[in-house]
Short mmCIF file of C-alpha atoms and ligand atoms in Angstrom, two decimals:
data_model
loop_
_atom_site.label_atom_id
_atom_site.label_comp_id
_atom_site.label_asym_id
_atom_site.label_seq_id
_atom_site.Cartn_x
_atom_site.Cartn_y
_atom_site.Cartn_z
CA UNK W 1 -188.33 -101.14 -124.81
CA UNK W 2 -189.35 -101.28 -128.45
CA UNK W 3 -192.25 -99.25 -129.76
CA UNK W 4 -194.25 -102.22 -130.42
CA UNK W 5 -193.91 -103.60 -126.87
CA UNK W 6 -194.59 -100.13 -125.36
CA UNK W 7 -197.77 -100.19 -127.53
CA UNK W 8 -198.63 -103.70 -126.42
CA UNK W 9 -198.45 -102.50 -122.82
CA UNK W 10 -200.61 -99.39 -123.59
CA UNK W 11 -203.11 -101.50 -125.34
CA UNK W 12 -203.19 -104.11 -122.59
CA UNK W 13 -203.84 -101.45 -119.91
CA UNK W 14 -206.54 -99.76 -122.12
CA UNK W 15 -208.28 -103.15 -122.58
CA UNK W 16 -208.38 -103.76 -118.81
CA UNK W 17 -209.72 -100.27 -118.21
CA UNK W 18 -212.26 -100.52 -120.91
CA UNK W 19 -213.60 -103.81 -119.47
CA UNK W 20 -214.53 -101.98 -116.28
CA UNK W 21 -216.65 -99.28 -118.02
CA UNK W 22 -220.38 -99.35 -118.20
CA UNK W 23 -221.91 -100.86 -121.45
CA UNK W 24 -223.60 -97.52 -122.15
CA UNK W 25 -220.24 -95.96 -123.01
CA UNK W 26 -219.92 -98.10 -126.04
CA UNK W 27 -223.37 -96.84 -127.30
CA UNK W 28 -222.45 -93.19 -127.49
CA UNK W 29 -222.46 -91.98 -130.95
CA UNK W 30 -219.11 -90.15 -131.91
CA UNK W 31 -219.76 -87.07 -133.96
CA UNK W 32 -216.21 -87.25 -135.11
CA UNK W 33 -213.15 -89.37 -134.47
CA UNK W 34 -209.72 -90.17 -135.64
CA UNK W 35 -210.83 -91.82 -139.03
CA UNK W 36 -212.16 -89.85 -141.90
CA UNK W 37 -213.84 -90.73 -145.24
CA UNK W 38 -211.24 -90.12 -148.10
CA UNK W 39 -212.51 -88.16 -150.91
CA UNK W 40 -212.73 -90.03 -154.17
CA UNK W 41 -209.68 -89.25 -156.42
CA UNK W 42 -211.97 -88.70 -159.55
CA UNK W 43 -215.49 -87.86 -160.59
CA UNK W 44 -218.37 -90.10 -159.65
CA UNK W 45 -218.85 -91.01 -163.28
CA UNK W 46 -215.05 -91.80 -163.84
CA UNK W 47 -215.84 -95.65 -163.81
CA UNK W 48 -218.85 -95.55 -166.05
CA UNK W 49 -217.08 -98.41 -168.13
CA UNK W 50 -217.86 -100.58 -165.22
CA UNK W 51 -219.70 -98.87 -162.45
CA UNK W 52 -222.40 -96.28 -162.78
CA UNK W 53 -222.18 -92.93 -161.01
CA UNK W 54 -225.18 -93.63 -158.68
CA UNK W 55 -223.49 -96.86 -157.40
CA UNK W 56 -220.37 -94.91 -156.98
CA UNK W 57 -222.22 -92.13 -154.92
CA UNK W 58 -224.25 -94.65 -152.78
CA UNK W 59 -221.10 -96.90 -152.25
CA UNK W 60 -218.71 -94.23 -151.36
CA UNK W 61 -221.07 -91.57 -149.80
CA UNK W 62 -223.31 -94.06 -147.74
CA UNK W 63 -221.77 -97.40 -147.37
CA UNK W 64 -218.25 -96.37 -146.85
CA UNK W 65 -219.13 -93.32 -144.83
CA UNK W 66 -221.31 -95.32 -142.55
CA UNK W 67 -218.44 -97.62 -141.86
CA UNK W 68 -216.19 -94.66 -141.00
CA UNK W 69 -218.91 -93.42 -138.72
CA UNK W 70 -219.31 -96.79 -137.06
CA UNK W 71 -215.50 -97.07 -136.61
CA UNK W 72 -215.33 -93.75 -134.90
CA UNK W 73 -218.27 -94.66 -132.66
CA UNK W 74 -216.66 -98.01 -131.88
CA UNK W 75 -213.60 -96.23 -130.78
CA UNK W 76 -215.30 -93.74 -128.62
CA UNK W 77 -213.46 -93.51 -125.40
CA UNK W 78 -210.73 -95.81 -126.59
CA UNK W 79 -207.65 -93.63 -126.50
CA UNK W 80 -204.93 -96.17 -127.29
CA UNK W 81 -206.77 -98.06 -130.11
CA UNK W 82 -207.75 -94.65 -131.56
CA UNK W 83 -204.14 -93.69 -131.81
CA UNK W 84 -203.34 -96.79 -134.04
CA UNK W 85 -203.03 -96.26 -137.69
CA UNK W 86 -205.95 -98.11 -139.46
CA UNK W 87 -203.47 -101.10 -140.62
CA UNK W 88 -202.19 -101.60 -137.03
CA UNK W 89 -205.63 -101.51 -135.73
CA UNK W 90 -206.60 -104.33 -137.95
CA UNK W 91 -203.62 -106.37 -136.80
CA UNK W 92 -204.34 -105.94 -133.37
CA UNK W 93 -208.10 -106.67 -133.08
CA UNK W 94 -207.39 -109.49 -130.39
CA UNK W 95 -206.27 -106.70 -128.10
CA UNK W 96 -209.42 -104.80 -128.44
CA UNK W 97 -212.28 -105.15 -125.65
CA UNK W 98 -214.45 -108.00 -126.66
CA UNK W 99 -217.64 -105.62 -126.42
CA UNK W 100 -216.41 -103.56 -129.37
CA UNK W 101 -214.24 -106.26 -131.29
CA UNK W 102 -217.00 -107.26 -133.94
CA UNK W 103 -217.74 -103.60 -134.69
CA UNK W 104 -214.12 -102.78 -135.10
CA UNK W 105 -213.54 -105.89 -137.29
CA UNK W 106 -216.45 -104.88 -139.66
CA UNK W 107 -215.84 -101.11 -139.78
CA UNK W 108 -212.16 -100.92 -139.66
CA UNK W 109 -212.01 -103.70 -142.19
CA UNK W 110 -214.78 -101.94 -144.41
CA UNK W 111 -212.90 -98.63 -144.13
CA UNK W 112 -209.53 -100.30 -145.16
CA UNK W 113 -211.03 -102.24 -148.00
CA UNK W 114 -212.89 -99.37 -149.59
CA UNK W 115 -210.01 -97.03 -149.20
CA UNK W 116 -207.91 -99.22 -151.13
CA UNK W 117 -210.74 -99.85 -153.72
CA UNK W 118 -211.30 -96.27 -154.70
CA UNK W 119 -207.60 -95.60 -155.38
CA UNK W 120 -206.97 -98.45 -157.76
CA UNK W 121 -209.94 -97.36 -160.10
CA UNK W 122 -210.43 -94.35 -162.27
CA UNK W 123 -208.08 -95.75 -164.93
CA UNK W 124 -208.34 -96.80 -168.56
CA UNK W 125 -207.99 -100.53 -167.74
CA UNK W 126 -206.04 -102.57 -170.28
CA UNK W 127 -203.11 -104.81 -169.64
CA UNK W 128 -200.96 -104.37 -166.57
CA UNK W 129 -197.74 -102.17 -166.77
CA UNK W 130 -194.41 -101.92 -165.13
CA UNK W 131 -193.09 -104.14 -162.28
CA UNK W 132 -196.67 -105.32 -161.43
CA UNK W 133 -196.96 -106.74 -165.00
CA UNK W 134 -193.69 -108.76 -164.49
CA UNK W 135 -194.89 -109.86 -161.04
CA UNK W 136 -198.18 -111.05 -162.45
CA UNK W 137 -196.26 -113.08 -165.13
CA UNK W 138 -193.91 -114.60 -162.64
CA UNK W 139 -196.36 -115.28 -159.76
CA UNK W 140 -199.82 -115.68 -161.12
CA UNK W 141 -199.11 -117.20 -164.67
CA UNK W 142 -199.63 -114.03 -166.75
CA UNK W 143 -202.44 -111.51 -167.26
CA UNK W 144 -205.15 -113.71 -168.86
CA UNK W 145 -204.66 -116.52 -166.38
CA UNK W 146 -204.68 -114.08 -163.41
CA UNK W 147 -207.78 -112.39 -164.69
CA UNK W 148 -209.52 -115.57 -165.15
CA UNK W 149 -208.48 -116.98 -161.71
CA UNK W 150 -209.24 -113.75 -159.86
CA UNK W 151 -212.71 -113.52 -161.42
CA UNK W 152 -213.38 -117.14 -160.56
CA UNK W 153 -212.11 -116.53 -156.95
CA UNK W 154 -214.46 -113.54 -156.74
CA UNK W 155 -217.46 -115.81 -157.97
CA UNK W 156 -216.63 -118.29 -155.22
CA UNK W 157 -217.20 -115.81 -152.36
CA UNK W 158 -220.43 -116.94 -150.96
CA UNK W 159 -222.61 -114.03 -149.94
CA UNK W 160 -220.58 -110.84 -149.28
CA UNK W 161 -217.01 -110.38 -149.36
CA UNK W 162 -213.81 -109.47 -151.29
CA UNK W 163 -211.19 -110.86 -153.64
CA UNK W 164 -207.88 -109.58 -153.24
CA UNK W 165 -204.34 -109.80 -154.55
CA UNK W 166 -201.99 -109.86 -151.63
CA UNK W 167 -198.38 -108.75 -151.85
CA UNK W 168 -195.36 -109.49 -149.65
CA UNK W 169 -192.56 -107.06 -148.78
CA UNK W 170 -190.47 -109.04 -151.38
CA UNK W 171 -193.03 -108.41 -154.04
CA UNK W 172 -194.70 -111.87 -154.20
CA UNK W 173 -198.26 -111.78 -155.45
CA UNK W 174 -201.22 -114.25 -154.63
CA UNK W 175 -205.02 -114.21 -154.93
CA UNK W 176 -207.02 -114.38 -151.77
CA UNK W 177 -210.68 -114.04 -150.72
CA UNK W 178 -212.28 -112.88 -147.42
CA UNK W 179 -215.79 -112.95 -146.27
CA UNK W 180 -217.86 -109.84 -145.24
CA UNK W 181 -215.31 -106.87 -144.56
CA UNK W 182 -212.37 -108.95 -143.50
CA UNK W 183 -209.00 -108.17 -144.89
CA UNK W 184 -205.61 -109.89 -145.21
CA UNK W 185 -204.32 -107.00 -143.05
CA UNK W 186 -205.98 -108.87 -140.11
CA UNK W 187 -203.37 -111.67 -140.79
CA UNK W 188 -200.62 -109.16 -141.27
CA UNK W 189 -200.76 -109.42 -144.96
CA UNK W 190 -200.75 -106.50 -147.14
CA UNK W 191 -203.14 -106.00 -150.05
CA UNK W 192 -202.04 -104.85 -153.50
CA UNK W 193 -205.52 -104.65 -155.04
CA UNK W 194 -209.01 -106.02 -154.61
CA UNK W 195 -212.56 -106.05 -155.75
CA UNK W 196 -215.74 -105.67 -153.78
CA UNK W 197 -218.27 -108.35 -154.50
CA UNK W 198 -220.90 -107.31 -152.12
CA UNK W 199 -224.17 -106.75 -154.08
CA UNK W 200 -224.11 -103.04 -153.22
CA UNK W 201 -220.98 -102.79 -155.36
CA UNK W 202 -222.90 -103.97 -158.57
CA UNK W 203 -226.58 -104.49 -158.11
CA UNK W 204 -227.87 -101.28 -159.72
CA UNK W 205 -226.26 -102.13 -163.33
CA UNK W 206 -225.83 -105.83 -163.02
CA UNK W 207 -228.58 -107.07 -160.68
CA UNK W 208 -227.52 -110.68 -159.67
CA UNK W 209 -224.89 -110.92 -162.56
CA UNK W 210 -221.80 -110.72 -160.47
CA UNK W 211 -219.77 -112.36 -163.21
CA UNK W 212 -220.26 -109.76 -165.57
CA UNK W 213 -219.39 -107.08 -163.08
CA UNK W 214 -216.20 -108.97 -162.25
CA UNK W 215 -215.39 -108.92 -165.94
CA UNK W 216 -216.20 -105.39 -166.56
CA UNK W 217 -214.31 -104.18 -163.55
CA UNK W 218 -210.87 -104.54 -165.32
CA UNK W 219 -211.79 -101.71 -167.76
CA UNK W 220 -211.48 -99.10 -165.01
CA UNK W 221 -208.22 -100.36 -163.29
CA UNK W 222 -205.57 -97.74 -162.75
CA UNK W 223 -202.39 -99.75 -163.39
CA UNK W 224 -200.18 -96.55 -162.47
CA UNK W 225 -201.80 -96.40 -159.03
CA UNK W 226 -201.43 -100.26 -158.65
CA UNK W 227 -197.73 -99.93 -159.45
CA UNK W 228 -197.40 -97.18 -156.86
CA UNK W 229 -198.86 -99.47 -154.34
CA UNK W 230 -196.66 -102.33 -155.34
CA UNK W 231 -193.48 -100.03 -155.17
CA UNK W 232 -194.70 -99.11 -151.67
CA UNK W 233 -195.21 -102.65 -150.56
CA UNK W 234 -191.61 -103.49 -151.55
CA UNK W 235 -190.42 -100.34 -149.77
CA UNK W 236 -192.38 -101.25 -146.64
CA UNK W 237 -194.50 -98.19 -146.72
CA UNK W 238 -197.79 -99.61 -147.96
CA UNK W 239 -200.39 -99.20 -145.26
CA UNK W 240 -204.10 -99.94 -146.31
MN1 MN3 O 1 -218.54 -102.04 -150.49
#
């Protein structure tokens, strides 16, 4: 039996068992759990060229932290689901008990999206480098067109959501948008990079001017980190 099939059986059994549990089990708060808030890989003021330190502190320390806590709460008592890596959890949401599926979607999605988001910033911005630069030229029409199209896509997100660049295991890039905390990972598609266009990501400095935030964001990108993600995607080791 393959690992995947064995996991499917385990999840299936867990789902059946979970449905028979009283509703109050879902409401129990988990003080800790399988998922943890990653530390920022730089100081809170490292992205001042686009994002102020107070926004970074609230965004990471409150918003993202709340999603990690919410995810662990939703997973309370879910041994099989708790054992899954975050990306596999997102790829298997339909196997989760319906009572916790929305909480998992929102909180696991948010945890994955923000974990990616922190790692691709803290850099000097500028033009893309390395293999990513070549892929952008090949698949997205060059850096200027890519940046214009990406910002336009981010502007089209109605309400709250994300704009991403997805990557296949052969290195093909594409721009994608998702509402709320949804992620292409839910569709089995890997994420190279992405920008958070929820108002909490930019409102303190930019108020309602999302377009200005989208434009400034490129000034703090870390193309070295993005190239590392690109190499991992092609090696089949990129997770969230
Ligand atoms: Mn956010």
